[in-house]
Amino acid sequence: MQQWLSKGLQLCCSSRSQDCEIGALICKMIYRKCIIPGKAVISWSNGQSLGDVSLYSAGCETLNSSIDFILMLKQAVDKHLKTTTAFSKDVAPHTPVYGIILAIQRCVSCLLLDLPNVKTNDELKTLIASLLELSAKAIRLNSLVTEQEEVNPSLADISEAMERRGGQSVGSITITAEQHYLMACYWLTIKESMTLIGVIAKQVPNQWLSSIAVQIADQLVVIITRCRHRGILEATTLAASQFFQRLLLSDCEVTRLIPNNILEKVFVGINDLSAMASITRRSAGLPLLVVTILAAEPRHRKDLLKDAMSRLLSTASRREADALGENVDLPQVHALNSLRAIFRDATLSPKTLQYVDKAVMLSIDGFSSPAWTIRNSATQLFGVLVDRLLGQKDLERDSPVGTSMTAAQLFALYPNLQTYIVQQVLHTSHVCGSGALSMHPGTFPLLALLSRLAMETTVTSKHNSEAYVMLSKGLEQLLISPVFRVRELAAKSLLTLMSGTDSMHQLVKCLQKISEGCSQRFCHNGLHGQLLLVKCLVEKLARNIQDEHSFVSLVSDLLFTRLLWLGCRENVSNVVKALYLEICWLWTMRTNQPWNRLSVLGIDVLYNLEQCSNSDKHSIGRCKLDQMVASILVNSSLHQASRANMATSCLGQLLCTDNADLHTAAVQAFSECKEPDVLKEVLPVLLKHLTSEDRHYCLEEVMPSVLSMYELLALHDLVKCDALCEQLKYDTLRERLKHFAAGARGLSIGAQSLCVLAMMIHQELDSTTHDILSLHQHLSVWISYTEAFSSASRPDPHRLHSARAIAIVGTTIMQYAAVRQSEDVVNCLVR
């Protein structure tokens, strides 16, 4: 056991945290198996090193020997925490104390768990008091390092103090190994000290708790509110949670009121501007302290939560002071951050739902604050509130609504929120109707909240209420907003106010209203807003109305006859035209309508695009329009009887236009096709245009699509078909790709070309009729390019393409080298 003890203490003094963990476990084992039962006692005099500790056999159980072992470890820590010089020169390089504190923590846990089997005496009380003093010394390590008493340093503060002490210039971007070591020692020492406090707070007998509760609470509060290290905060929060639970369940009234007093000091400090200093972003650990105390309150009592919510909401709603510098945290910021932490806590959520409406209104008002810190905190609070109300959005389905809560349910739970939302929407719609570009900063989050609601299933009496009618009118007015995103969210919000049975009537009504716009010539923003609403209705209804033949026929007639002017030249807005084509495409796809009308429409739009000027070719609306035209023509060709021939003709028609964006959109549309027989005909046409010198393609966009088609054909073993190989003209294609890989069209295109070359090599390695000499030449060239793009100096995307090219070749090249016993191939592999 003597050897085990010596080894364990030696490991506790190691600089590696893993060694300290093992050493602490060894000390705990010896302490629990030998010292507590009285089988052994220690012999150690103050001033000696831990290596001089001796272990002797004993004949009876004694509490003093158990206490002496812990005191020995404590005195070893005290020896190194006396002065700044001792900490910086002795503790870190020679004897890190966090391992010894960890051993103390493990042994104290065993001792306090065994208290029912030993009699309580004053020596044990003295030991607990001395351990609390030890943790207090660890907390004051900031003053030992930075020589400042009132601050709790961050990593930057400690680094600057060490630079000054080491003679370096402050602000240096480099950090020495010694400085890194000292910072790690500093943080680990405080972390293990807080864990020790947690053990004492959790396991100390109830009769002793009242005498040490204030001391423990002060230390926990100092660390939580001022420390900036996440690991320490996590350890301290865990200790504080268990400690505050014991305090609030204590029979002593003085002890039970300690958490109340801490909260009172927090709220007084928040509201006292003269006492506020810059803590850090998100108020550091201040919200964490508030949540820890509130979550520790027993379930049958929520007086602390009620009082805290009332005071925080009141503070957050105050007007901000004018003459405050950027280095001073506003009380409203701390209140908003504390509210965010409270609503985010799962244990408090059932009791905080009653305050959601006030918090939502408060956060939306915070968007219009002139102080950036308040706007930032309000944004974070609003995000938490939306998730708490509606749940996480389903990103996989990407549905227009992301929750099962309807507007009627939301407004029934929070009537005040309904009144507030109606007022804000009407005010914003009035400003929007006046033609002003500016609007209330809270408009966007308000619409985001409404758009996340679910669609009503049936019409209720509330839909005819004055509030619903006013809200619907306000949202309809926002459909003409000059801001694209506002129009989109307003359309989605209007959809949530409709019922499923009323949606078909609304769709026909919107289409008829738009059809009248040809003569009225209303603004493009309003036309685009109405089409956005039509798109939302089509996405919601098209899956469930295939049996409504009369309704489907009516909508199809409206779309392709009365609204046909939207796809003609007289409609000069590319954004509106692209959205109209998207609606027609969605309606055709989801209601299984014939593709002939949509195909004719796409061809007419393509003809008009070729005739128009080139001034807006790179605008967002034009790019979207090009994508929709290509998608319509490609999908139309794939739904014809002879789809392979039609697809080839369609691709040739699109590639013959002088529009690089249209070329890219066409290739991307074909790359989404999963039919090998179609791609077998399309790929030669595409590669023919790709390898020609006189084409102007956006190769960086086209090359991934070519590769995906190539991979699909290879998956079905169609690339090795002789007829296809002759069509692809491998020699011409290979030379062109080598030209790309050499950087003729840019390094990005060159890196992507490596993958296609790798697939060609992979096919030749599988073939039995290839020319060995030619294969070795191609392989050598490909490896040289791959080696160049794999260089560490290359950007990450280039190296990723190189790695993908190597993965495509895979083990085939190794098997080939093993079978052929080719020295040239082996040399290439070695390279």
CSV table of C-alpha atoms in Angstrom, one decimal, residues 511-522 562-563 565:
chain,number,residue,atom,x,y,z
A,511,LEU,CA,-56.6,34.2,-59.4
A,512,GLN,CA,-59.6,36.2,-60.5
A,513,LYS,CA,-58.2,39.3,-58.8
A,514,ILE,CA,-54.8,38.9,-60.6
A,515,SER,CA,-56.6,38.3,-64.0
A,516,GLU,CA,-58.1,41.7,-63.6
A,517,GLY,CA,-54.7,43.3,-63.2
A,518,CYS,CA,-54.0,43.1,-66.9
A,519,SER,CA,-56.4,46.0,-67.4
A,520,GLN,CA,-55.8,47.7,-64.1
A,521,ARG,CA,-52.0,47.6,-64.3
A,522,PHE,CA,-51.4,47.6,-60.6
A,562,ARG,CA,-56.6,34.3,-68.2
A,563,LEU,CA,-53.2,34.7,-66.5
A,565,TRP,CA,-50.3,37.5,-70.0
